[in-house]
mmCIF file of C-alpha atoms (C1' of nucleotides) in Angstrom:
data_model
loop_
_atom_site.group_PDB
_atom_site.id
_atom_site.type_symbol
_atom_site.label_atom_id
_atom_site.label_comp_id
_atom_site.label_asym_id
_atom_site.label_seq_id
_atom_site.Cartn_x
_atom_site.Cartn_y
_atom_site.Cartn_z
ATOM 1 C CA MET A 98 -7.925 -104.412 -7.078
ATOM 2 C CA ASP A 99 -9.083 -101.560 -4.420
ATOM 3 C CA GLN A 100 -11.340 -98.540 -5.963
ATOM 4 C CA PRO A 101 -9.497 -95.737 -5.673
ATOM 5 C CA TYR A 102 -12.915 -93.369 -6.044
ATOM 6 C CA ASP A 103 -15.083 -92.332 -3.008
ATOM 7 C CA VAL A 104 -18.309 -90.347 -4.596
ATOM 8 C CA TYR A 105 -18.696 -89.706 -0.273
ATOM 9 C CA GLU A 106 -15.446 -87.615 -0.533
ATOM 10 C CA GLU A 107 -15.967 -84.453 -0.898
ATOM 11 C CA ARG A 108 -12.950 -83.875 -3.602
ATOM 12 C CA CYS A 109 -13.369 -87.053 -5.631
ATOM 13 C CA PRO A 110 -13.578 -86.190 -9.489
ATOM 14 C CA THR A 111 -17.051 -88.377 -9.314
ATOM 15 C CA ARG A 112 -18.192 -85.868 -7.255
ATOM 16 C CA MET A 113 -18.201 -84.025 -10.332
ATOM 17 C CA VAL A 114 -19.299 -87.036 -12.574
ATOM 18 C CA LEU A 115 -22.626 -87.508 -9.703
ATOM 19 C CA ASP A 116 -23.694 -83.638 -10.169
ATOM 20 C CA ARG A 117 -23.948 -84.103 -13.949
ATOM 21 C CA LEU A 118 -25.834 -87.231 -13.950
ATOM 22 C CA ALA A 119 -28.231 -86.224 -11.053
ATOM 23 C CA ASP A 120 -30.054 -83.687 -12.706
ATOM 24 C CA LYS A 121 -33.345 -83.866 -13.771
ATOM 25 C CA TRP A 122 -32.789 -82.406 -17.407
ATOM 26 C CA ALA A 123 -29.755 -84.783 -17.729
ATOM 27 C CA VAL A 124 -31.910 -87.994 -16.547
ATOM 28 C CA LEU A 125 -34.239 -87.208 -19.197
ATOM 29 C CA ILE A 126 -32.092 -86.646 -21.837
ATOM 30 C CA LEU A 127 -30.157 -90.044 -21.351
ATOM 31 C CA ASP A 128 -33.664 -91.589 -21.427
ATOM 32 C CA ARG A 129 -34.829 -89.980 -24.415
ATOM 33 C CA LEU A 130 -31.379 -90.874 -26.584
ATOM 34 C CA ASP A 131 -31.616 -94.729 -26.101
ATOM 35 C CA ALA A 132 -34.351 -94.966 -28.146
ATOM 36 C CA GLY A 133 -31.698 -93.450 -31.149
ATOM 37 C CA PRO A 134 -29.918 -90.562 -32.197
ATOM 38 C CA VAL A 135 -32.201 -86.938 -31.665
ATOM 39 C CA ARG A 136 -32.031 -83.562 -33.138
ATOM 40 C CA PHE A 137 -31.685 -80.334 -31.078
ATOM 41 C CA ASN A 138 -35.339 -79.296 -31.654
ATOM 42 C CA HIS A 139 -37.226 -82.513 -31.533
ATOM 43 C CA LEU A 140 -35.016 -83.400 -28.219
ATOM 44 C CA ARG A 141 -36.219 -79.525 -26.980
ATOM 45 C CA ARG A 142 -40.248 -81.061 -28.180
ATOM 46 C CA ASP A 143 -39.695 -84.181 -26.483
ATOM 47 C CA ILE A 144 -39.025 -82.827 -23.205
ATOM 48 C CA SER A 145 -41.515 -80.532 -22.099
ATOM 49 C CA GLY A 146 -40.468 -77.305 -20.130
ATOM 50 C CA ILE A 147 -36.451 -77.165 -20.447
ATOM 51 C CA SER A 148 -35.294 -74.192 -22.373
ATOM 52 C CA GLN A 149 -33.040 -73.621 -24.902
ATOM 53 C CA LYS A 150 -30.043 -72.817 -22.699
ATOM 54 C CA VAL A 151 -30.286 -75.418 -20.292
ATOM 55 C CA LEU A 152 -31.028 -77.977 -23.088
ATOM 56 C CA SER A 153 -27.588 -76.896 -25.334
ATOM 57 C CA GLN A 154 -25.895 -76.202 -21.552
ATOM 58 C CA THR A 155 -26.424 -80.027 -20.464
ATOM 59 C CA LEU A 156 -25.685 -81.759 -24.247
ATOM 60 C CA LYS A 157 -22.329 -80.093 -24.056
ATOM 61 C CA LYS A 158 -21.668 -81.249 -20.853
ATOM 62 C CA LEU A 159 -22.971 -84.609 -21.296
ATOM 63 C CA GLU A 160 -20.507 -84.218 -24.813
ATOM 64 C CA ARG A 161 -18.052 -83.156 -22.479
ATOM 65 C CA ASP A 162 -17.744 -86.060 -20.406
ATOM 66 C CA GLY A 163 -17.960 -88.803 -23.111
ATOM 67 C CA LEU A 164 -21.958 -89.782 -22.466
ATOM 68 C CA VAL A 165 -23.424 -88.396 -25.868
ATOM 69 C CA SER A 166 -21.688 -87.000 -29.434
ATOM 70 C CA ARG A 167 -23.026 -84.480 -31.532
ATOM 71 C CA ALA A 168 -23.113 -84.313 -35.019
ATOM 72 C CA ALA A 169 -23.598 -81.908 -37.412
ATOM 73 C CA PHE A 170 -24.824 -81.988 -40.817
ATOM 74 C CA ALA A 171 -24.397 -79.804 -43.415
ATOM 75 C CA THR A 172 -28.176 -79.733 -44.736
ATOM 76 C CA VAL A 173 -30.306 -76.443 -44.965
ATOM 77 C CA PRO A 174 -30.746 -75.683 -42.685
ATOM 78 C CA VAL A 175 -28.153 -77.122 -40.327
ATOM 79 C CA THR A 176 -29.200 -80.318 -38.469
ATOM 80 C CA VAL A 177 -27.467 -81.827 -35.540
ATOM 81 C CA GLU A 178 -27.988 -85.213 -34.232
ATOM 82 C CA TYR A 179 -26.991 -86.062 -30.549
ATOM 83 C CA ALA A 180 -26.709 -89.715 -29.383
ATOM 84 C CA LEU A 181 -25.467 -91.948 -27.023
ATOM 85 C CA THR A 182 -21.820 -92.800 -26.955
ATOM 86 C CA PRO A 183 -20.905 -96.782 -26.209
ATOM 87 C CA LEU A 184 -19.832 -94.372 -22.617
ATOM 88 C CA GLY A 185 -23.537 -93.715 -22.174
ATOM 89 C CA GLN A 186 -25.289 -96.765 -23.350
ATOM 90 C CA THR A 187 -23.342 -98.136 -19.895
ATOM 91 C CA LEU A 188 -26.038 -95.605 -18.154
ATOM 92 C CA THR A 189 -29.094 -96.017 -19.724
ATOM 93 C CA GLU A 190 -30.498 -98.949 -18.186
ATOM 94 C CA THR A 191 -29.796 -96.868 -13.951
ATOM 95 C CA VAL A 192 -31.084 -93.600 -16.000
ATOM 96 C CA SER A 193 -34.005 -95.204 -16.809
ATOM 97 C CA ALA A 194 -34.639 -96.811 -14.134
ATOM 98 C CA LEU A 195 -34.604 -93.671 -12.198
ATOM 99 C CA ALA A 196 -36.331 -91.577 -14.398
ATOM 100 C CA HIS A 197 -39.192 -94.112 -14.514
ATOM 101 C CA TRP A 198 -39.535 -95.012 -10.556
ATOM 102 C CA ALA A 199 -41.695 -92.058 -10.216
ATOM 103 C CA GLU A 200 -44.275 -93.543 -12.899
ATOM 104 C CA ARG A 201 -44.988 -96.189 -11.199
ATOM 105 C CA ASN A 202 -44.145 -94.997 -7.437
ATOM 106 C CA MET A 203 -46.153 -92.223 -8.249
ATOM 107 C CA ALA A 204 -49.538 -92.863 -6.167
ATOM 108 C CA ALA A 205 -47.502 -93.678 -3.061
ATOM 109 C CA VAL A 206 -45.388 -90.739 -3.515
ATOM 110 C CA LEU A 207 -48.879 -88.295 -3.464
ATOM 111 C CA ALA A 208 -50.343 -90.815 -0.642
ATOM 112 C CA ALA A 209 -47.305 -89.754 1.855
ATOM 113 C CA GLN A 210 -47.494 -86.243 0.814
ATOM 114 C CA ARG A 211 -50.965 -85.889 1.491
ATOM 115 C CA ALA A 212 -50.380 -88.080 5.138
ATOM 116 C CA TYR A 213 -47.293 -85.976 5.629
ATOM 117 C CA ASP A 214 -49.594 -82.327 4.996
ATOM 118 C CA ALA A 215 -52.222 -83.900 6.978
ATOM 119 C CA ALA A 216 -50.183 -84.452 10.399
ATOM 120 C CA PRO A 217 -49.743 -81.265 12.555
ATOM 121 C CA ARG A 218 -46.083 -80.728 13.180
ATOM 122 C CA GLY A 219 -44.634 -77.542 15.471
ATOM 123 C CA MET B 190 -52.617 -101.160 -17.702
ATOM 124 C CA ASP B 191 -51.820 -97.869 -19.065
ATOM 125 C CA GLN B 192 -49.475 -95.602 -17.688
ATOM 126 C CA PRO B 193 -51.803 -92.902 -16.379
ATOM 127 C CA TYR B 194 -47.770 -90.620 -15.668
ATOM 128 C CA ASP B 195 -45.562 -89.391 -18.104
ATOM 129 C CA VAL B 196 -42.360 -87.695 -17.058
ATOM 130 C CA TYR B 197 -41.892 -85.919 -19.678
ATOM 131 C CA GLU B 198 -44.811 -84.046 -19.448
ATOM 132 C CA GLU B 199 -43.874 -80.499 -18.216
ATOM 133 C CA ARG B 200 -47.226 -80.414 -15.847
ATOM 134 C CA CYS B 201 -46.904 -84.038 -15.101
ATOM 135 C CA PRO B 202 -46.215 -85.155 -10.974
ATOM 136 C CA THR B 203 -43.406 -87.403 -11.702
ATOM 137 C CA ARG B 204 -41.305 -84.089 -12.710
ATOM 138 C CA MET B 205 -41.241 -82.427 -9.144
ATOM 139 C CA VAL B 206 -40.198 -86.615 -8.019
ATOM 140 C CA LEU B 207 -38.184 -86.949 -10.644
ATOM 141 C CA ASP B 208 -36.257 -83.162 -9.831
ATOM 142 C CA ARG B 209 -35.988 -84.528 -5.972
ATOM 143 C CA LEU B 210 -35.084 -87.550 -6.708
ATOM 144 C CA ALA B 211 -32.320 -86.614 -9.335
ATOM 145 C CA ASP B 212 -30.290 -84.642 -7.131
ATOM 146 C CA LYS B 213 -26.897 -85.271 -6.162
ATOM 147 C CA TRP B 214 -27.468 -84.593 -2.485
ATOM 148 C CA ALA B 215 -30.758 -87.014 -2.350
ATOM 149 C CA VAL B 216 -28.616 -89.736 -4.414
ATOM 150 C CA LEU B 217 -26.343 -89.794 -1.639
ATOM 151 C CA ILE B 218 -28.700 -89.695 1.159
ATOM 152 C CA LEU B 219 -30.750 -92.307 -0.072
ATOM 153 C CA ASP B 220 -27.725 -94.505 -0.645
ATOM 154 C CA ARG B 221 -26.175 -93.360 2.898
ATOM 155 C CA LEU B 222 -29.517 -94.858 4.454
ATOM 156 C CA ASP B 223 -29.325 -98.112 2.244
ATOM 157 C CA ALA B 224 -27.033 -99.582 5.337
ATOM 158 C CA GLY B 225 -28.857 -99.251 7.705
ATOM 159 C CA PRO B 226 -30.920 -95.995 10.309
ATOM 160 C CA VAL B 227 -28.192 -93.424 10.205
ATOM 161 C CA ARG B 228 -28.748 -89.805 12.282
ATOM 162 C CA PHE B 229 -28.197 -86.422 11.267
ATOM 163 C CA ASN B 230 -24.637 -85.136 12.016
ATOM 164 C CA HIS B 231 -23.609 -88.850 11.093
ATOM 165 C CA LEU B 232 -24.978 -88.401 7.928
ATOM 166 C CA ARG B 233 -23.553 -85.064 7.762
ATOM 167 C CA ARG B 234 -19.928 -86.502 8.486
ATOM 168 C CA ASP B 235 -20.146 -89.328 5.817
ATOM 169 C CA ILE B 236 -21.602 -87.190 3.213
ATOM 170 C CA SER B 237 -18.419 -84.638 2.951
ATOM 171 C CA GLY B 238 -19.445 -80.751 1.837
ATOM 172 C CA ILE B 239 -23.139 -81.236 2.406
ATOM 173 C CA SER B 240 -24.150 -78.239 4.622
ATOM 174 C CA GLN B 241 -26.225 -78.034 7.587
ATOM 175 C CA LYS B 242 -29.175 -76.609 5.688
ATOM 176 C CA VAL B 243 -29.028 -78.576 2.733
ATOM 177 C CA LEU B 244 -28.737 -81.858 4.840
ATOM 178 C CA SER B 245 -32.047 -80.628 6.843
ATOM 179 C CA GLN B 246 -34.018 -79.693 3.703
ATOM 180 C CA THR B 247 -33.504 -82.346 1.514
ATOM 181 C CA LEU B 248 -34.497 -85.012 4.831
ATOM 182 C CA LYS B 249 -37.290 -83.022 5.014
ATOM 183 C CA LYS B 250 -38.320 -83.351 1.804
ATOM 184 C CA LEU B 251 -37.340 -87.093 1.439
ATOM 185 C CA GLU B 252 -39.486 -87.527 4.287
ATOM 186 C CA ARG B 253 -42.629 -85.808 3.021
ATOM 187 C CA ASP B 254 -42.408 -88.129 -0.012
ATOM 188 C CA GLY B 255 -42.425 -90.825 1.803
ATOM 189 C CA LEU B 256 -39.061 -92.757 1.253
ATOM 190 C CA VAL B 257 -37.231 -91.565 4.634
ATOM 191 C CA SER B 258 -38.825 -91.711 7.860
ATOM 192 C CA ARG B 259 -37.619 -89.367 10.705
ATOM 193 C CA ALA B 260 -37.312 -91.328 14.677
ATOM 194 C CA ALA B 261 -36.736 -88.463 17.434
ATOM 195 C CA PHE B 262 -35.761 -90.091 20.405
ATOM 196 C CA ALA B 263 -35.552 -88.134 23.916
ATOM 197 C CA THR B 264 -32.261 -88.878 24.771
ATOM 198 C CA VAL B 265 -29.604 -86.041 25.801
ATOM 199 C CA PRO B 266 -29.211 -84.407 24.086
ATOM 200 C CA VAL B 267 -31.952 -85.256 21.716
ATOM 201 C CA THR B 268 -30.706 -88.220 18.671
ATOM 202 C CA VAL B 269 -32.825 -88.409 15.245
ATOM 203 C CA GLU B 270 -32.418 -91.116 13.627
ATOM 204 C CA TYR B 271 -33.434 -91.526 9.613
ATOM 205 C CA ALA B 272 -33.755 -95.046 8.025
ATOM 206 C CA LEU B 273 -35.672 -95.662 4.292
ATOM 207 C CA THR B 274 -38.883 -96.404 4.469
ATOM 208 C CA PRO B 275 -40.577 -99.803 3.037
ATOM 209 C CA LEU B 276 -41.135 -96.960 -0.723
ATOM 210 C CA GLY B 277 -37.842 -95.827 0.209
ATOM 211 C CA GLN B 278 -36.057 -99.549 -0.333
ATOM 212 C CA THR B 279 -37.419 -99.602 -3.426
ATOM 213 C CA LEU B 280 -35.527 -97.051 -4.783
ATOM 214 C CA THR B 281 -32.499 -97.905 -3.124
ATOM 215 C CA GLU B 282 -30.831 -100.237 -6.160
ATOM 216 C CA THR B 283 -30.760 -97.591 -8.507
ATOM 217 C CA VAL B 284 -30.144 -95.103 -6.943
ATOM 218 C CA SER B 285 -27.280 -96.900 -5.667
ATOM 219 C CA ALA B 286 -26.162 -97.426 -9.147
ATOM 220 C CA LEU B 287 -26.139 -94.188 -10.047
ATOM 221 C CA ALA B 288 -23.404 -93.095 -7.501
ATOM 222 C CA HIS B 289 -21.612 -95.670 -8.049
ATOM 223 C CA TRP B 290 -21.427 -95.755 -11.527
ATOM 224 C CA ALA B 291 -19.196 -92.646 -11.626
ATOM 225 C CA GLU B 292 -16.858 -94.423 -9.647
ATOM 226 C CA ARG B 293 -16.333 -97.390 -11.731
ATOM 227 C CA ASN B 294 -16.430 -94.963 -14.723
ATOM 228 C CA MET B 295 -14.336 -92.189 -14.005
ATOM 229 C CA ALA B 296 -11.133 -92.657 -15.908
ATOM 230 C CA ALA B 297 -13.638 -93.194 -19.045
ATOM 231 C CA VAL B 298 -15.025 -89.743 -18.410
ATOM 232 C CA LEU B 299 -11.593 -88.232 -17.241
ATOM 233 C CA ALA B 300 -9.891 -89.489 -20.635
ATOM 234 C CA ALA B 301 -13.163 -87.795 -22.593
ATOM 235 C CA GLN B 302 -13.208 -84.420 -20.499
ATOM 236 C CA ARG B 303 -9.038 -84.296 -21.898
ATOM 237 C CA ALA B 304 -10.223 -85.585 -25.697
ATOM 238 C CA TYR B 305 -12.706 -82.871 -25.608
ATOM 239 C CA ASP B 306 -10.786 -79.822 -23.635
ATOM 240 C CA ALA B 307 -7.733 -80.901 -26.145
ATOM 241 C CA ALA B 308 -9.811 -80.442 -29.215
ATOM 242 C CA PRO B 309 -9.823 -77.119 -31.454
ATOM 243 C CA ARG B 310 -13.048 -75.337 -31.059
ATOM 244 C CA GLY B 311 -14.695 -72.795 -32.359
ATOM 245 C "C1'" DC C 218 -39.147 -57.907 -48.238
ATOM 246 C "C1'" DT C 219 -40.583 -60.689 -44.710
ATOM 247 C "C1'" DC C 220 -41.293 -64.652 -42.641
ATOM 248 C "C1'" DC C 221 -40.160 -69.621 -40.835
ATOM 249 C "C1'" DT C 222 -36.703 -73.136 -39.902
ATOM 250 C "C1'" DT C 223 -32.600 -75.337 -37.043
ATOM 251 C "C1'" DA C 224 -29.502 -74.675 -33.609
ATOM 252 C "C1'" DG C 225 -27.871 -71.629 -30.521
ATOM 253 C "C1'" DT C 226 -26.025 -67.697 -27.129
ATOM 254 C "C1'" DT C 227 -27.297 -63.244 -24.547
ATOM 255 C "C1'" DT C 228 -29.948 -61.537 -21.388
ATOM 256 C "C1'" DC C 229 -32.278 -60.261 -17.053
ATOM 257 C "C1'" DC C 230 -34.934 -61.604 -12.593
ATOM 258 C "C1'" DG C 231 -36.007 -64.883 -9.076
ATOM 259 C "C1'" DA C 232 -35.306 -69.409 -7.161
ATOM 260 C "C1'" DT C 233 -30.868 -72.337 -5.497
ATOM 261 C "C1'" DG C 234 -26.555 -73.475 -2.459
ATOM 262 C "C1'" DG C 235 -23.163 -73.185 0.062
ATOM 263 C "C1'" DA C 236 -20.356 -70.317 4.286
ATOM 264 C "C1'" DA C 237 -21.159 -68.894 8.565
ATOM 265 C "C1'" DA C 238 -23.555 -67.532 12.540
ATOM 266 C "C1'" DC C 239 -27.157 -68.054 15.446
ATOM 267 C "C1'" DC C 240 -30.524 -70.883 18.728
ATOM 268 C "C1'" DT C 241 -32.214 -74.260 22.360
ATOM 269 C "C1'" DT C 242 -31.829 -77.696 25.626
ATOM 270 C "C1'" DG C 243 -28.437 -79.992 28.594
ATOM 271 C "C1'" DT C 244 -23.592 -82.015 30.864
ATOM 272 C "C1'" DT C 245 -19.355 -81.810 31.683
ATOM 273 C "C1'" DT C 246 -15.225 -79.009 32.818
ATOM 274 C "C1'" DC C 247 -12.608 -75.060 35.295
ATOM 275 C "C1'" DG D 188 -21.129 -70.406 38.118
ATOM 276 C "C1'" DA D 189 -19.392 -69.168 33.403
ATOM 277 C "C1'" DA D 190 -17.501 -71.365 29.183
ATOM 278 C "C1'" DA D 191 -17.594 -74.954 26.561
ATOM 279 C "C1'" DC D 192 -19.577 -79.419 23.905
ATOM 280 C "C1'" DA D 193 -22.820 -82.221 22.101
ATOM 281 C "C1'" DA D 194 -27.179 -82.776 18.686
ATOM 282 C "C1'" DG D 195 -30.080 -80.873 15.512
ATOM 283 C "C1'" DG D 196 -31.730 -77.772 13.498
ATOM 284 C "C1'" DT D 197 -32.648 -72.404 11.551
ATOM 285 C "C1'" DT D 198 -31.221 -67.830 10.090
ATOM 286 C "C1'" DT D 199 -28.908 -64.738 7.062
ATOM 287 C "C1'" DC D 200 -26.266 -62.976 3.471
ATOM 288 C "C1'" DC D 201 -23.917 -63.765 -0.935
ATOM 289 C "C1'" DA D 202 -22.953 -66.146 -5.288
ATOM 290 C "C1'" DT D 203 -24.573 -68.859 -8.943
ATOM 291 C "C1'" DC D 204 -27.979 -71.611 -11.230
ATOM 292 C "C1'" DG D 205 -32.492 -72.002 -14.223
ATOM 293 C "C1'" DG D 206 -36.061 -70.384 -16.156
ATOM 294 C "C1'" DA D 207 -38.655 -66.711 -19.885
ATOM 295 C "C1'" DA D 208 -37.828 -64.416 -23.580
ATOM 296 C "C1'" DA D 209 -34.816 -62.087 -27.322
ATOM 297 C "C1'" DC D 210 -31.322 -61.703 -30.467
ATOM 298 C "C1'" DT D 211 -28.026 -63.888 -34.128
ATOM 299 C "C1'" DA D 212 -26.673 -66.886 -37.923
ATOM 300 C "C1'" DA D 213 -27.710 -69.211 -42.971
ATOM 301 C "C1'" DG D 214 -30.841 -70.139 -45.773
ATOM 302 C "C1'" DG D 215 -35.700 -71.645 -48.599
ATOM 303 C "C1'" DA D 216 -40.883 -70.353 -49.076
ATOM 304 C "C1'" DG D 217 -44.253 -66.992 -50.780
#
DNA sequence: CTCCTTAGTTTCCGATGGAAACCTTGTTTC
DNA sequence: GAAACAAGGTTTCCATCGGAAACTAAGGAG
């Protein structure tokens, strides 16, 4: 049972997938959806700083990749709910770890940045 | 013990860190360095498709954030070795999981894309 | 009649990424 | 002694991408 895919290969399709997942906004969206279905504007408010265009584009790509499902309800005004698919759920632990590593290790990173910037260079 | 950082907040410094980590090239570099120190051109060959400019820039940022260390040796020609710092090592399991999730789930993603593209839309 | 809601799309501009050329130091080849 | 090659970058140029803001559609409230 050899792995047919190699993410280090430029032409491997896994590269496209990694490119999609290794994205600040995709990570935040997937992590947010782990708590349950969320509407478009709710996501937009929760993930402060994301633009409508990028949220829309990112959701569309995640839907195409089978990670997120989209359900529109004929309410007034129309509401649309986004949720994780089973495939998407296999990813949330990893994505969540990445998103929250920064929160746990922020102090160390800031210290490293100060040390780097203080060191004479060039 | 309240977490002072929230990655969902636009102005939180964790956002900058997530932006750095949630990057295709950074993920591949960190995963590659997990096996041990590697030289610049070796990384460049292993990670097919990365340009020198982006490799150089990404390594510099990772070094500034304290995730990667840089060691230059006065050989001829000069060799430079990049390695994970202890802080960087706390991240590799997560990063590796992300990089290789695509390899394990590629078939499912491709199937989802075909289904999405086949469905009439708009 | 006007404003507000949801869920987007469009437009415009500045920032980023990739390709390719150039640079520096020093060694080997012709 | 000129050319080529090696490592580790930097510079230049252009195309694409991201963010800000405006616009769309369909309906409800005041």
